[in-house]
mmCIF file of C-alpha atoms in Angstrom:
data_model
loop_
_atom_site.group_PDB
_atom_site.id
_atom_site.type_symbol
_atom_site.label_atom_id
_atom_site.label_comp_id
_atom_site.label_asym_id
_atom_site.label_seq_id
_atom_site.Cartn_x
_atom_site.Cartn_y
_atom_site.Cartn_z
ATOM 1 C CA UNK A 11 44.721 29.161 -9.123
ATOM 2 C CA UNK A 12 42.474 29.735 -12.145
ATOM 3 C CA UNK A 13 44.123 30.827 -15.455
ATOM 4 C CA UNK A 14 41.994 32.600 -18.032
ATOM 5 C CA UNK A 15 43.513 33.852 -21.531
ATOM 6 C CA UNK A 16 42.731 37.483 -22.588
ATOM 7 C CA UNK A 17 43.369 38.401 -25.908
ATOM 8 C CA UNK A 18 44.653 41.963 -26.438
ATOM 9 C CA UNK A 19 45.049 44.293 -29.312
ATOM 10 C CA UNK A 20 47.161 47.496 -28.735
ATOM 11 C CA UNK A 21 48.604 50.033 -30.875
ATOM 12 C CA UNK A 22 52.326 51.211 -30.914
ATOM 13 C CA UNK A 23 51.745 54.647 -31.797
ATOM 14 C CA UNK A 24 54.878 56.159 -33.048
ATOM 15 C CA UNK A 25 55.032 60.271 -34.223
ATOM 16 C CA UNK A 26 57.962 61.489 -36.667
ATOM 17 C CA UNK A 27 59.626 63.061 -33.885
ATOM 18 C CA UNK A 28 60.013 59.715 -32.195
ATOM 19 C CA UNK A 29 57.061 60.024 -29.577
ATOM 20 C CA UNK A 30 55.331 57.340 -28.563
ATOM 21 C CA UNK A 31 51.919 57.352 -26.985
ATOM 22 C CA UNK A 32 51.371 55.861 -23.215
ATOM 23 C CA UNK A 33 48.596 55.796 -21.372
ATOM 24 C CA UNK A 34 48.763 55.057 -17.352
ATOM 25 C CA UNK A 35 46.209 53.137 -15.414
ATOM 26 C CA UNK A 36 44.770 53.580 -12.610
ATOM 27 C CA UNK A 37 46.439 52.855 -9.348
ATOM 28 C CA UNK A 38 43.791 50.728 -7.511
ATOM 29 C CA UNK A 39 43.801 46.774 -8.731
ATOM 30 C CA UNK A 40 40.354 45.735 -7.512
ATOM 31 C CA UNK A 41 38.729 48.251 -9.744
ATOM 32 C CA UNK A 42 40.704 47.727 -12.860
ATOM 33 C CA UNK A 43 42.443 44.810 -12.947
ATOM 34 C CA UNK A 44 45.650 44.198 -15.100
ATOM 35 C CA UNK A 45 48.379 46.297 -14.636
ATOM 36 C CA UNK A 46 47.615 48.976 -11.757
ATOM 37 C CA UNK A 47 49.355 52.118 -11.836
ATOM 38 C CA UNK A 48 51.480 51.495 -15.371
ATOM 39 C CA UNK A 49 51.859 52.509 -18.425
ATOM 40 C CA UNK A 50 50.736 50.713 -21.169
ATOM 41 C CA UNK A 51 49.990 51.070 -24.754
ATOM 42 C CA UNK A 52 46.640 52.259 -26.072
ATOM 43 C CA UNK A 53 44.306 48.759 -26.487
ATOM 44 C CA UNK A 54 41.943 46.668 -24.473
ATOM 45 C CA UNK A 55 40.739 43.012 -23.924
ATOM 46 C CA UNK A 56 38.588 41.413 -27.505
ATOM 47 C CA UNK A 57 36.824 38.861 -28.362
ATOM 48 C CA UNK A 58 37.858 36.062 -30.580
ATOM 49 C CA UNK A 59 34.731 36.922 -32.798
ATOM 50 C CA UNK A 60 36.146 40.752 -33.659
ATOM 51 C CA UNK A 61 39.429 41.203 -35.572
ATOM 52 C CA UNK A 62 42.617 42.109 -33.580
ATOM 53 C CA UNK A 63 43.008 45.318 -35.801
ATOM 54 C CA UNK A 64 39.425 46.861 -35.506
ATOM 55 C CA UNK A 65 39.633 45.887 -31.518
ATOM 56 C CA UNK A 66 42.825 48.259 -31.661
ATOM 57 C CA UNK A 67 41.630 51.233 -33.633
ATOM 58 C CA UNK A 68 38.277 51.156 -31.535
ATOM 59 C CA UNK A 69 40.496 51.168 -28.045
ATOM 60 C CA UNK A 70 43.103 53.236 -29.236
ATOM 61 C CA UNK A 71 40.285 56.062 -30.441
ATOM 62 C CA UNK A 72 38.311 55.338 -27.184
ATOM 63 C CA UNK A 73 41.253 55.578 -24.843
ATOM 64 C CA UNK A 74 43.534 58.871 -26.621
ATOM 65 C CA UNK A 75 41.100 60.134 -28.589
ATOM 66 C CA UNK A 76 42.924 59.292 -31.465
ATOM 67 C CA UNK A 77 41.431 58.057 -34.954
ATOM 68 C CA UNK A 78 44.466 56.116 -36.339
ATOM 69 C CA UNK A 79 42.767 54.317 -39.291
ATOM 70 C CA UNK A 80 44.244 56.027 -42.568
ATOM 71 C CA UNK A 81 47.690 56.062 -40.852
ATOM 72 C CA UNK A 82 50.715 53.210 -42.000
ATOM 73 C CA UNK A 83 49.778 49.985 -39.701
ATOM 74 C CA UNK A 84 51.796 47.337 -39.607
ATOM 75 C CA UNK A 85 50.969 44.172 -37.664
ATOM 76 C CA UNK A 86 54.094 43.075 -35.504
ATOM 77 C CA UNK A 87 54.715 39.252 -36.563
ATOM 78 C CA UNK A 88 55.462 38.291 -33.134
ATOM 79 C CA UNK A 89 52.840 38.053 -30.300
ATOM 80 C CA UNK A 90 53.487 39.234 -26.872
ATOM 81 C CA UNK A 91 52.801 36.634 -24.181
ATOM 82 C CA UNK A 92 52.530 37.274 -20.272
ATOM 83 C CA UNK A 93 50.936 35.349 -16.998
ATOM 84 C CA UNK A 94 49.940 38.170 -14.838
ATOM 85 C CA UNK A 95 47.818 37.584 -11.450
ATOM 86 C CA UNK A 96 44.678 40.066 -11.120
ATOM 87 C CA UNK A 97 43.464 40.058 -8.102
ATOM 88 C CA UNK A 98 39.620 39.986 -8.630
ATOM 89 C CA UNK A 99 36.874 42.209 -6.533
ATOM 90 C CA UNK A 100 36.062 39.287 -4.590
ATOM 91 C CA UNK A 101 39.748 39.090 -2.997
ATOM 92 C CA UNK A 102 40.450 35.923 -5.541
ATOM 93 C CA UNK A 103 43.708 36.053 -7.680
ATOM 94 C CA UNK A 104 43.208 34.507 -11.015
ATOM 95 C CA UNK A 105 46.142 34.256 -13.788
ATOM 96 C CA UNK A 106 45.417 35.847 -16.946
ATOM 97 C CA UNK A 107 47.775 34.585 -19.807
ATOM 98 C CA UNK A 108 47.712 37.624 -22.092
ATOM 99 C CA UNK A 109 48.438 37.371 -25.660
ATOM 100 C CA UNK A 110 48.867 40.773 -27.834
ATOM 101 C CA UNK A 111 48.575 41.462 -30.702
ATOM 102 C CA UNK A 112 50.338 44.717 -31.779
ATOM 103 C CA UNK A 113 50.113 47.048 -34.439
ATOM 104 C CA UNK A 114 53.087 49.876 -34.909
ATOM 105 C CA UNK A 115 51.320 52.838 -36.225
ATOM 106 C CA UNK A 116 53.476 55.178 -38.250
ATOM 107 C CA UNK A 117 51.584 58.708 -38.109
ATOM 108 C CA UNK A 118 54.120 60.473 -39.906
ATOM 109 C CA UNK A 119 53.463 63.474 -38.096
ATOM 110 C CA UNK A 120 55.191 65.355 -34.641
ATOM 111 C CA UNK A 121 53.489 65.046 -31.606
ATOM 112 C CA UNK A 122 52.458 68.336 -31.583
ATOM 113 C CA UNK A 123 49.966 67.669 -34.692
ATOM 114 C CA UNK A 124 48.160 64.507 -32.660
ATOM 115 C CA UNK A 125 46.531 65.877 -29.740
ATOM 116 C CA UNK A 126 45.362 63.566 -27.035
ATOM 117 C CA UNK A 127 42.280 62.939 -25.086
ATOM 118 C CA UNK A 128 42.371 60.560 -22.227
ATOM 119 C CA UNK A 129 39.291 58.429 -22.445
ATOM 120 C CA UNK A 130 37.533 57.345 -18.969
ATOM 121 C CA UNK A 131 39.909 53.727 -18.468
ATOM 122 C CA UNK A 132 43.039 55.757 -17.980
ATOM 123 C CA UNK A 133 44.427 57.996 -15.417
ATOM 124 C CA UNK A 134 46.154 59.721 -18.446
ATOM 125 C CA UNK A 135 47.682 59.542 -21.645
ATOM 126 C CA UNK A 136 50.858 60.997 -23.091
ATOM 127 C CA UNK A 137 53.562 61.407 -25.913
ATOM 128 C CA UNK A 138 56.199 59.819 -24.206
ATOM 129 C CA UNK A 139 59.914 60.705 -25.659
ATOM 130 C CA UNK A 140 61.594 56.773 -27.324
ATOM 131 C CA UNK A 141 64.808 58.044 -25.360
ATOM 132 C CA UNK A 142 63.186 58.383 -21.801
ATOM 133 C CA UNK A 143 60.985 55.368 -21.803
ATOM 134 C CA UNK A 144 62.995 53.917 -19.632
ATOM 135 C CA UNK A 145 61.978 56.559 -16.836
ATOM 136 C CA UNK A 146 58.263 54.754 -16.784
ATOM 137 C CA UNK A 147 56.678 52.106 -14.663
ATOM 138 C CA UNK A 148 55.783 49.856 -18.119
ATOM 139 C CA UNK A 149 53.035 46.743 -17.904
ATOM 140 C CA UNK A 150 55.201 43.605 -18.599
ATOM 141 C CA UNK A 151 53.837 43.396 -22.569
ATOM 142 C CA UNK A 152 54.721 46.820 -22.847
ATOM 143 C CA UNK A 153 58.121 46.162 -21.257
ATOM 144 C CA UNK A 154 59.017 43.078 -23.357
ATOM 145 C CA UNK A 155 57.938 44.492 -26.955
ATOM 146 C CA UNK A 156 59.694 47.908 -26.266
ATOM 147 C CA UNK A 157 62.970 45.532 -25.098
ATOM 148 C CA UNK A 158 62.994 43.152 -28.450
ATOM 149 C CA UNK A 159 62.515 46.660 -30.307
ATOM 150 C CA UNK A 160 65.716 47.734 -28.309
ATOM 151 C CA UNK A 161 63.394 50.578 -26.938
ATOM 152 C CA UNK A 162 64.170 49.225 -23.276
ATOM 153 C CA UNK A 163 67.652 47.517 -22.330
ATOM 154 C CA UNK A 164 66.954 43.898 -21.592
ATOM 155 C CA UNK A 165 66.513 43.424 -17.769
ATOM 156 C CA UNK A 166 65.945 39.535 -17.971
ATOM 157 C CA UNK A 167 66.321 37.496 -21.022
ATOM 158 C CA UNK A 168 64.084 34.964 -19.444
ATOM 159 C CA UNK A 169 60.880 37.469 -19.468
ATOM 160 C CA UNK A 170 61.351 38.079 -22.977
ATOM 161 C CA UNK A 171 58.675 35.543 -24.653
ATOM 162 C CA UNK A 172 57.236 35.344 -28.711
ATOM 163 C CA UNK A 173 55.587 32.997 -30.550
ATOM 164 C CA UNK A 174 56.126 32.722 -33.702
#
């Protein structure tokens, strides 16, 4: 099987009234790839040549409708890693090792203040509640940040990977 690393930037997106923004994908994986049907943080795939932060502020703005820049950022030190098979158009599975970068956005605001527009790569996007996160189907990234932040119980020890 082929293995191909993505590089990912996503924002954690965090209102004063302990919101956090999700957005799902769409259900079908030979149009879209990673993660069908989950949640997952506001971000996309970048290019080496393109800063990890700008990558995140243009996906994050693209896919909620959000403009964080101006907002408290603070890069996570730790980088998400995850193999995840995609199962490509023309009925190959590849493995994608995914490394995120994250960036916890502080908006200081409630939820209420920070409307949200769902941009055309996601089924929808949300303020999701920190105490029912546990009620969502989360992308495996998703799932192991929100479990080292003790967002999530641990499930598996062994799926929780960072390099430092």
């Amino acid at each position: 099987m082929r293995t191909f690393e993505i590089n990912v930037a996503a924002a954690l997106i965090r209102s004063s009234n302990n919101r956090i923004v999700l957005g799902r994908k769409y259900a079908n994986p030979k149009c879209n790839g990673l993660y069908p049907g989950q949640y997952v943080l506001p971000g996309g795939v970048y290019r080496k040549s393109i800063p990890p932060l700008a990558a995140a502020l243009a996906e994050t703005r693209e896919e909620t409708g959000l403009d964080i820049f101006g907002f408290p950022i603070t890069h996570l030190d730790n980088i998400v890693r995850h193999l995840s098979p995609v199962w490509l158009r023309s009925g190959e599975v590849v493995l994608y090792d995914v490394r995120g970068e994250i960036f916890e956005v502080d908006t200081g605001m409630p939820w209420q203040n920070l409307p949200l527009t769902c941009g055309s790569e996601l089924a929808n996007v949300r303020w999701v509640p920190e105490e029912k996160l546990y009620k969502f189907d989360h992308c495996a990234p998703s799932e192991i940040l929100f479990q080292a932040l003790g967002l999530l119980p641990l499930k598996n020890a062994a799926n929780l990977e960072f390099a430092v």
